[in-house]
Tab-separated table of C-alpha atoms and ligand atoms in Angstrom:
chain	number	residue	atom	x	y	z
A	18	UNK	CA	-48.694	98.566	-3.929
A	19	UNK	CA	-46.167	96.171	-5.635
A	20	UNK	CA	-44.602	93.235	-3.353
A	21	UNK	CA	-41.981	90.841	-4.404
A	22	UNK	CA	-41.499	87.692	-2.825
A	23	UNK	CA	-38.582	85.827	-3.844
A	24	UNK	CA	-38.303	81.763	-4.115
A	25	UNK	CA	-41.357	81.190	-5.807
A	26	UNK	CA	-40.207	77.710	-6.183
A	27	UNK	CA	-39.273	77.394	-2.215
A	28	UNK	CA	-41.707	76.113	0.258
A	29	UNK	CA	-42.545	79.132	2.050
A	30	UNK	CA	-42.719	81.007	-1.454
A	31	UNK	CA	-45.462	78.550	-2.569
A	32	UNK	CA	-47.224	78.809	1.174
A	33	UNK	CA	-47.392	82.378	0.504
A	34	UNK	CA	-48.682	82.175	-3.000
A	35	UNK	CA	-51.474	79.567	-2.131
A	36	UNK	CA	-52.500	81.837	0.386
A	37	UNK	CA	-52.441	84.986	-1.690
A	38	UNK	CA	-54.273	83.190	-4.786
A	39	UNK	CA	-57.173	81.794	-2.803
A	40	UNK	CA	-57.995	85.818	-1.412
A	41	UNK	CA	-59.435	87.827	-3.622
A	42	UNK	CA	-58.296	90.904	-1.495
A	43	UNK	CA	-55.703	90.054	0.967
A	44	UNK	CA	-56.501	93.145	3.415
A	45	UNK	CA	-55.162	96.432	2.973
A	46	UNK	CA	-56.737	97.501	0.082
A	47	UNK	CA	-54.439	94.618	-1.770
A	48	UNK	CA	-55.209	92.476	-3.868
A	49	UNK	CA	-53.464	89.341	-5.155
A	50	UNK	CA	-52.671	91.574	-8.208
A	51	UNK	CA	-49.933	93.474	-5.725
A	52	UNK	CA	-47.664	90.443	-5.260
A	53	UNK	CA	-45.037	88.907	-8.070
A	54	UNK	CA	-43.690	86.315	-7.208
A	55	UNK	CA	-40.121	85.064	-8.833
A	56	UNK	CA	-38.039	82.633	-9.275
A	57	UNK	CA	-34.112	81.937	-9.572
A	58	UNK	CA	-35.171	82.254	-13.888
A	59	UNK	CA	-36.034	85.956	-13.497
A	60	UNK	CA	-34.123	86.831	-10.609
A	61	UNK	CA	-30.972	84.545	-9.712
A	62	UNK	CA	-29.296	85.648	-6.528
A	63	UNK	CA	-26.127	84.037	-7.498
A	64	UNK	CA	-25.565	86.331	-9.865
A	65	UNK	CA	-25.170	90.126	-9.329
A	66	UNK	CA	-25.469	91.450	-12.550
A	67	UNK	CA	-29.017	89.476	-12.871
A	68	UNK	CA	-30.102	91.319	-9.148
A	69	UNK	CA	-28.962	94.489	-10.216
A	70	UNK	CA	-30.605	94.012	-14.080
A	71	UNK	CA	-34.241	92.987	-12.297
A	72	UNK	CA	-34.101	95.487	-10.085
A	73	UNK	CA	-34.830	98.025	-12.476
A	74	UNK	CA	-38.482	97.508	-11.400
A	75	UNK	CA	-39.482	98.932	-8.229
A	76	UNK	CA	-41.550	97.933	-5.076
A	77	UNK	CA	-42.568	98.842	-1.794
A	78	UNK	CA	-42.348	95.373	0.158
A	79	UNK	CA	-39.551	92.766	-0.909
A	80	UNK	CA	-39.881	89.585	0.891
A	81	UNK	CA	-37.044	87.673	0.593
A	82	UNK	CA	-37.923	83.483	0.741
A	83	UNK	CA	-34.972	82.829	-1.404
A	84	UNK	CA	-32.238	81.129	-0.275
A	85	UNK	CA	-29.368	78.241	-0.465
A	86	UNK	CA	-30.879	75.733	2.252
A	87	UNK	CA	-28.878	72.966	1.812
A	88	UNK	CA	-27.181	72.495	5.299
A	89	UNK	CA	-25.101	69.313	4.592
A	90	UNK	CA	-23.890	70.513	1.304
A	91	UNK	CA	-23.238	74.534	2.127
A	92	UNK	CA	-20.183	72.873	3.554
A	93	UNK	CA	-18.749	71.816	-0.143
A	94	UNK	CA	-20.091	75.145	-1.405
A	95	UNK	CA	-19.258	77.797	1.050
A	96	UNK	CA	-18.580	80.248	-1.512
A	97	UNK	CA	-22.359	79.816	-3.140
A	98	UNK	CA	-24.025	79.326	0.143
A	99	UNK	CA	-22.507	83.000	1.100
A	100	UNK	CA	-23.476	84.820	-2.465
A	101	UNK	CA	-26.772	83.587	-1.957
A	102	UNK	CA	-27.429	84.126	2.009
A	103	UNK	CA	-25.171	86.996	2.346
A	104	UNK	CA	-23.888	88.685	-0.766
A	105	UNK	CA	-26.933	88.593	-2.406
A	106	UNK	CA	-29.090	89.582	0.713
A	107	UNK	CA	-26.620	92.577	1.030
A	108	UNK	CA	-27.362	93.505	-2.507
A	109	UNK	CA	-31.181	93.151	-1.984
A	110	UNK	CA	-30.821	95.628	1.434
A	111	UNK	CA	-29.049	98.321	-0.582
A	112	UNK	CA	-31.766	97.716	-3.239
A	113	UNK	CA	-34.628	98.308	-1.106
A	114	UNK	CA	-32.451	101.298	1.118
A	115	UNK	CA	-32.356	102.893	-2.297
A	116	UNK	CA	-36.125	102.144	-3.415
A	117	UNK	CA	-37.628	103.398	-0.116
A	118	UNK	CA	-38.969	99.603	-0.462
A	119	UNK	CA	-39.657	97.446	3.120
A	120	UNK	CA	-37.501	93.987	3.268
A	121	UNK	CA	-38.388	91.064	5.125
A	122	UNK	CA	-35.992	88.814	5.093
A	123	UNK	CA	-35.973	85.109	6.109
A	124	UNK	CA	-33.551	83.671	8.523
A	125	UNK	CA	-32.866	80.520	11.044
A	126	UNK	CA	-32.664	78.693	14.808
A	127	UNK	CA	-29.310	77.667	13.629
A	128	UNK	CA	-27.739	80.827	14.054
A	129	UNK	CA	-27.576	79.543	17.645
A	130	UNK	CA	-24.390	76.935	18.672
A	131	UNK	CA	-27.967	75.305	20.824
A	132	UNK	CA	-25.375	75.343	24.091
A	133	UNK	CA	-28.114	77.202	26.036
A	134	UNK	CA	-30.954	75.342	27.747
A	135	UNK	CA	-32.935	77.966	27.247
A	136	UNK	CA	-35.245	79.135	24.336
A	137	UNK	CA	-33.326	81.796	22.310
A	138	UNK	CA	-34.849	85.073	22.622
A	139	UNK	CA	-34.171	87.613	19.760
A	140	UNK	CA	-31.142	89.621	21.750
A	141	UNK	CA	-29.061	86.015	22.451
A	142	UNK	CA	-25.468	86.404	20.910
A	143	UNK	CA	-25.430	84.090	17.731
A	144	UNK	CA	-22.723	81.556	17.182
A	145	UNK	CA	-22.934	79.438	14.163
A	146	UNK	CA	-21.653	75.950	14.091
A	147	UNK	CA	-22.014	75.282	10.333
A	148	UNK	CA	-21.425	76.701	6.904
A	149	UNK	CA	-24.690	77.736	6.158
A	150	UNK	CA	-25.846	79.326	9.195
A	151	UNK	CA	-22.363	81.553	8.908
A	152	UNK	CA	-23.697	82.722	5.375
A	153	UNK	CA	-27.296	83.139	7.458
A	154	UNK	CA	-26.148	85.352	9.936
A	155	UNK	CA	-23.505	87.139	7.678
A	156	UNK	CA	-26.778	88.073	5.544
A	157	UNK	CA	-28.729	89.240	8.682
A	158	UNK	CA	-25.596	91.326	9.509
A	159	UNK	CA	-24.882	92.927	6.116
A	160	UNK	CA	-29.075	93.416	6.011
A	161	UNK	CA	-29.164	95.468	9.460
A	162	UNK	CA	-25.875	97.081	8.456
A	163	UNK	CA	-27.156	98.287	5.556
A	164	UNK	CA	-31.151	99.069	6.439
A	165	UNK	CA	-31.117	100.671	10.182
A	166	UNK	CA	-34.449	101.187	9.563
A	167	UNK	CA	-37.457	99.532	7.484
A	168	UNK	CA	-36.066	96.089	7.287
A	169	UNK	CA	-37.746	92.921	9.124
A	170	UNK	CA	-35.527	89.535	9.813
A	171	UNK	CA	-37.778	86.584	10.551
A	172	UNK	CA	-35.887	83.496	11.945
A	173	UNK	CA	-37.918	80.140	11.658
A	174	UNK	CA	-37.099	76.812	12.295
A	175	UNK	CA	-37.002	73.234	10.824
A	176	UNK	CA	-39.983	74.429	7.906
A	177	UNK	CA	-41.775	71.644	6.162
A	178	UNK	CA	-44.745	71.785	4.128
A	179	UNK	CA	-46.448	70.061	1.483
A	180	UNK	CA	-44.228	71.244	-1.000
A	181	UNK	CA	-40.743	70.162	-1.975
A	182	UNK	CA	-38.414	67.468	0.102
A	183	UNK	CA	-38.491	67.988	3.859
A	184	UNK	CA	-38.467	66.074	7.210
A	185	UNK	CA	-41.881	65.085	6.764
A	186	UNK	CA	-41.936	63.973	3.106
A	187	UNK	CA	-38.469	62.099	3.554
A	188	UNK	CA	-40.227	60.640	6.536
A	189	UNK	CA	-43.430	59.397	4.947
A	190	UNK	CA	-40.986	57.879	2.289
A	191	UNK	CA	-38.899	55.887	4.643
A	192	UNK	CA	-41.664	55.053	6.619
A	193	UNK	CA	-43.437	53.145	3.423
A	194	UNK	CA	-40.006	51.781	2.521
A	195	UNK	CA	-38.842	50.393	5.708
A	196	UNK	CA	-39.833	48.484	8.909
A	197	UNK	CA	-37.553	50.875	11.456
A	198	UNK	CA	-35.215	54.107	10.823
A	199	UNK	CA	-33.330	55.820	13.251
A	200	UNK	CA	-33.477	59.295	14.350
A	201	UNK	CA	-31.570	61.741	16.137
A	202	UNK	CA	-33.527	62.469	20.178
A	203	UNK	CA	-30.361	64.957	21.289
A	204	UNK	CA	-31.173	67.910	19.155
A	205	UNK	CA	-34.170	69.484	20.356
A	206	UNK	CA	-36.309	72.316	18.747
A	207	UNK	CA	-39.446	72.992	17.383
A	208	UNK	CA	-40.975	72.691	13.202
A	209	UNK	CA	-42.691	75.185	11.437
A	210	UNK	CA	-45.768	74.834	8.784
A	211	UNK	CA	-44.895	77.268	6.063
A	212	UNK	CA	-48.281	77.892	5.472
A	213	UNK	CA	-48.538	79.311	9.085
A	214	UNK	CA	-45.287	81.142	8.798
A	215	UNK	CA	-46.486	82.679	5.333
A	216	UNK	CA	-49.845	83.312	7.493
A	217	UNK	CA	-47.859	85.095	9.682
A	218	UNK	CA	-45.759	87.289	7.126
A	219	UNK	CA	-49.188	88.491	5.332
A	220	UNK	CA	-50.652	89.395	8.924
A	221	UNK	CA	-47.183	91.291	9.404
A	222	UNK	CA	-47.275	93.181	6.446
A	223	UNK	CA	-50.920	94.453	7.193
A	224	UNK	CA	-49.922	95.955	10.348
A	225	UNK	CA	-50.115	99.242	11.163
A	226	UNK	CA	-46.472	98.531	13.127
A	227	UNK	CA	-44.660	97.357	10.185
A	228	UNK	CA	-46.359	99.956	7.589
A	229	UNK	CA	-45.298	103.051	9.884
A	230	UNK	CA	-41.878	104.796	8.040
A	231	UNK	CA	-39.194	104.571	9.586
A	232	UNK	CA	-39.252	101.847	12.245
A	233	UNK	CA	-35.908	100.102	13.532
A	234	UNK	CA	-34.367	97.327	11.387
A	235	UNK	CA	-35.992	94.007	13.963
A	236	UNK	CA	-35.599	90.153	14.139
A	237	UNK	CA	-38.209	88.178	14.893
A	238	UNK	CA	-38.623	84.333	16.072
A	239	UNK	CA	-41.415	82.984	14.559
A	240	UNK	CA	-41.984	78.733	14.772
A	241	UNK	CA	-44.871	76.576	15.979
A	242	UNK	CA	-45.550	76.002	19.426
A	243	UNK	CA	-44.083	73.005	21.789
A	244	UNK	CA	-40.467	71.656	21.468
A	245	UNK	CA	-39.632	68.575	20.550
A	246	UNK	CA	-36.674	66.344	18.794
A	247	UNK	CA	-36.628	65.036	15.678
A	248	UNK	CA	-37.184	61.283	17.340
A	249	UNK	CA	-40.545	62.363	18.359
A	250	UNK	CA	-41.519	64.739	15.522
A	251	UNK	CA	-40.632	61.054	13.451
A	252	UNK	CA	-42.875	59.324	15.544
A	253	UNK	CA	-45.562	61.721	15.436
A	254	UNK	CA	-45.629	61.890	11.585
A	255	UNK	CA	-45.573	58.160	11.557
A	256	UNK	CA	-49.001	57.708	14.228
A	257	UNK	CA	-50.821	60.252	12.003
A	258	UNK	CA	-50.502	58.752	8.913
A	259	UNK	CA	-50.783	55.189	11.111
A	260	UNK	CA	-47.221	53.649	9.733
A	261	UNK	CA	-46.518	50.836	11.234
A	262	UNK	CA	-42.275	51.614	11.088
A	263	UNK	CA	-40.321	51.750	14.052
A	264	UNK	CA	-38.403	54.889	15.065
A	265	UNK	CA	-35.259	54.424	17.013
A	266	UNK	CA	-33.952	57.060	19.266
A	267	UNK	CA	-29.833	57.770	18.452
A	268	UNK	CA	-27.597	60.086	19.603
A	269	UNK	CA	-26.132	63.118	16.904
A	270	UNK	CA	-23.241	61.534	17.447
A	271	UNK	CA	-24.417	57.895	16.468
A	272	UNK	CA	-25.945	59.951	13.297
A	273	UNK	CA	-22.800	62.213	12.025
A	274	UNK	CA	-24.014	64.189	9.073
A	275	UNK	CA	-21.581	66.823	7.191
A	276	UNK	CA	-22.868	69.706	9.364
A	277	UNK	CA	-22.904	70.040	12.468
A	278	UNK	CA	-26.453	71.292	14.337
A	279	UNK	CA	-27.538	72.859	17.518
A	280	UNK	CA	-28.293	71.118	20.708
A	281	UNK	CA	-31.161	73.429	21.308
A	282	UNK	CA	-32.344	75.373	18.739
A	283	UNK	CA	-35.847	76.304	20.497
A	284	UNK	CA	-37.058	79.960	20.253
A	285	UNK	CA	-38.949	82.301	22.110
A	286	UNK	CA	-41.947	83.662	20.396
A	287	UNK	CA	-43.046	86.425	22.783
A	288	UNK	CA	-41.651	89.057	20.936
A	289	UNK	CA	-43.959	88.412	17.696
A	290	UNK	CA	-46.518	87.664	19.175
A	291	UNK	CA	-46.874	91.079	21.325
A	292	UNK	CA	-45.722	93.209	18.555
A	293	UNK	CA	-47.775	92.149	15.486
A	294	UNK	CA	-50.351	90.187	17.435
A	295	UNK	CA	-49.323	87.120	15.923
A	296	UNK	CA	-51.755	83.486	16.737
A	297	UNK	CA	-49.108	80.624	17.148
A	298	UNK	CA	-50.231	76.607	16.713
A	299	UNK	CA	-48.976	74.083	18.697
A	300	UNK	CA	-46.966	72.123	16.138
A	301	UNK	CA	-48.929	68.695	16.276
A	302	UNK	CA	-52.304	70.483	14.737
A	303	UNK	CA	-50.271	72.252	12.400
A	304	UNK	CA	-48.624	68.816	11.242
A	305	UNK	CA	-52.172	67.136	11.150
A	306	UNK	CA	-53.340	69.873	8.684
A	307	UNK	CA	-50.101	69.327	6.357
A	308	UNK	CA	-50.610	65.708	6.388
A	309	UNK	CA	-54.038	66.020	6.062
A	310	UNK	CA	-53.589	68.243	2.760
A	311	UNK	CA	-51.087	65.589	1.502
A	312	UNK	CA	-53.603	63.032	1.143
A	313	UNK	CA	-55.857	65.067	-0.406
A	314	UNK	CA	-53.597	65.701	-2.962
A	315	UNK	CA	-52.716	61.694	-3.027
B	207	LIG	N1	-36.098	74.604	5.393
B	207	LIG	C1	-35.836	74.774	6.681
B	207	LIG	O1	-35.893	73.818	7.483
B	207	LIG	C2	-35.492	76.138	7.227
B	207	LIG	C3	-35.198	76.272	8.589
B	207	LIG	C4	-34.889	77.547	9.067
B	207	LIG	C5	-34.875	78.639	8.222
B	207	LIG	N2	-35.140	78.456	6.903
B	207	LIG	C6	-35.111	79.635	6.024
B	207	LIG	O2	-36.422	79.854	5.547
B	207	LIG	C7	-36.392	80.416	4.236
B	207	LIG	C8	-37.301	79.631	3.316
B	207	LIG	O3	-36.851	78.274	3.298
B	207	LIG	P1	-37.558	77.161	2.408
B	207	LIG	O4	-37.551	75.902	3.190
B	207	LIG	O5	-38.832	77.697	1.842
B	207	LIG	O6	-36.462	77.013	1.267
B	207	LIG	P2	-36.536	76.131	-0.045
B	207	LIG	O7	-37.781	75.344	-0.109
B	207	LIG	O8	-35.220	75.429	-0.149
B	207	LIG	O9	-36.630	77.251	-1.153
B	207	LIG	C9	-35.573	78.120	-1.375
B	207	LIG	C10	-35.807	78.773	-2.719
B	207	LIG	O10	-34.675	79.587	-2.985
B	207	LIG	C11	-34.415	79.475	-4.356
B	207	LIG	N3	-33.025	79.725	-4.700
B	207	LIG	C12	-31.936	78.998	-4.384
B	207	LIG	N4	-30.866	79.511	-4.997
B	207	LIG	C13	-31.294	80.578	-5.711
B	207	LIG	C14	-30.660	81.498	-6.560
B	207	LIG	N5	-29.365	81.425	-6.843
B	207	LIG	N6	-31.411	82.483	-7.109
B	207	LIG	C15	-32.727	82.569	-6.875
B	207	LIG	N7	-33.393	81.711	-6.106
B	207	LIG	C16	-32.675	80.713	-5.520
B	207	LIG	C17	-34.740	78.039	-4.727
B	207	LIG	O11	-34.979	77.993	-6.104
B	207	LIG	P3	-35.138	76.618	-6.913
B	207	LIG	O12	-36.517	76.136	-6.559
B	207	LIG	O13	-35.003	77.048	-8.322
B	207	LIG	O14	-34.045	75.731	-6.427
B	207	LIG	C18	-35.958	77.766	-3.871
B	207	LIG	O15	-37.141	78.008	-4.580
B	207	LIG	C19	-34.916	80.438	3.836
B	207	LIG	O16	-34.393	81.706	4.097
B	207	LIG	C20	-34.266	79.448	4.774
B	207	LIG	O17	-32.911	79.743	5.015
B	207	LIG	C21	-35.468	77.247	6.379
């Protein structure tokens, strides 16, 4: 069994590789001898020539972490934010179409325009109200397009871990730095620990489900449990790590930022949860262990 996973570098890339490392046999029959793990040095999704050249090795199970995740800027750097989210994923679909490999692929809650009051359930019609999330759901287009079959789309929301910048490391920052920060209380949705998400994705790709042949191309929603906004996610990060800063509540409107987000970008779990049998955590223990693991590495 040989498994790629893409973004090495990337939070959930590094969730998944903790995870792997610290099993000596992940389930399966595999070991953590089955997964490689790259980065944009061996494989660089901007460039075709470079996907086509690696891909001269074979696998069963891609998972694709990769991506260009910078919201604010994707609107500068359409053109990059689409090789990367779309082109490339395109590439990677035909890739694994011709390999006979599996693809999971990693997409977002901002697919949504967040207009409904309602968590989105898998079916609900996207409608993008940025640059990246076009070159998201272009890539989840070109991906089902291309594999009918054997293909997995995961959308996840607002991810933070202890790796890399995020909400909660730009948060602890601010929170040291200043007496009281504002955040945004209008746009309402619900984080994601990457190592519960990579969790997830192992689980996934031990099931019986996902290892059958032949099984229609599916998205999945897959965040933590509750919803909340960013105000309160703020003030939650600031109580565990007991910061004395003050969080004031403004409106996205009070806070304009390059891109525009969703409303409501809350999804329904259900589906994941019956189909691979899938244990979700309420996001406040799953932000207690991340914080928990930051000062351990302090
Ligand atoms: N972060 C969020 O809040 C969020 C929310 C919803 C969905 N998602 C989705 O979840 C997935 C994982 O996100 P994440 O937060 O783990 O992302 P991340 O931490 O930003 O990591 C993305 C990785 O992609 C790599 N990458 C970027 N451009 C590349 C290129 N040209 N070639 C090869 N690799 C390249 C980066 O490499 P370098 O390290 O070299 O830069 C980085 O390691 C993505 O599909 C993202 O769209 C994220």
């Amino acid at each position: 069994m040989r498994i790629l996973v893409t973004g090495k570098n990337g939070q959930l890339g590094r969730s998944i590789q903790k995870i792997v490392n610290a099993d000596t046999k992940i389930g399966n029959n595999q070991s953590p001898n089955d997964f490689i793990f790259v980065g944009r040095e061996e494989l660089n999704l901007s460039s075709e020539s470079s996907i086509s050249d690696y891909f001269n090795n074979k696998f069963d199970i891609i998972i694709n972490c990769a991506a260009y995740t910078q919201v604010d800027k994707a609107e500068q750097e359409a053109e990059l934010a689409n090789q990367i989210n779309h082109l490339a994923v395109k590439q990677l679909a035909s890739i694994a179409s011709n390999q006979r490999a599996k693809l999971i692929h990693i997409s977002t809650d901002y697919v949504f325009d967040g207009e409904s009051n309602k968590p989105y359930l898998e079916t609900d019609t996207p409608n993008p109200i940025n640059a990246y999330s076009r070159t998201k759901l272009a890539g989840e287009s070109a991906l089902k397009e291309i594999m009918p079959t054997n293909a997995l789309i995961i959308r996840t929301s607002w991810l933070y871990s202890e790796y890399g910048n995020n909400f909660v490391s730009t948060m602890l920052s601010l929170g040291r730095e200043r007496d009281e920060i504002s955040v945004v209380n209008d746009q309402m949705g619900s984080p994601t620990y990457a190592a519960d998400l990579a969790e997830a994705i192992l689980e996934i790709i031990k099931h019986k489900k996902f290892r059958d042949l032949a099984q229609t191309t599916q998205i999945y929603h897959y965040s933590n449990e509750g919803r909340i906004s960013w105000h309160e996610y703020a003030k939650e990060i600031f109580k565990i790590k007991k910061i004395e800063c003050e969080v004031n509540p403004v409106t996205s409107q009070q806070y304009p930022m390059p891109a525009k987000r969703p409303r409501n970008s809350l999804m329904n779990k259900d589906k994941i949860v019956k189909v691979f049998n899938i244990k979700i955590s309420n996001w406040k223990s799953s932000l207690n262990t991340c914080i928990t693991i930051l000062k351990k590495q302090q």
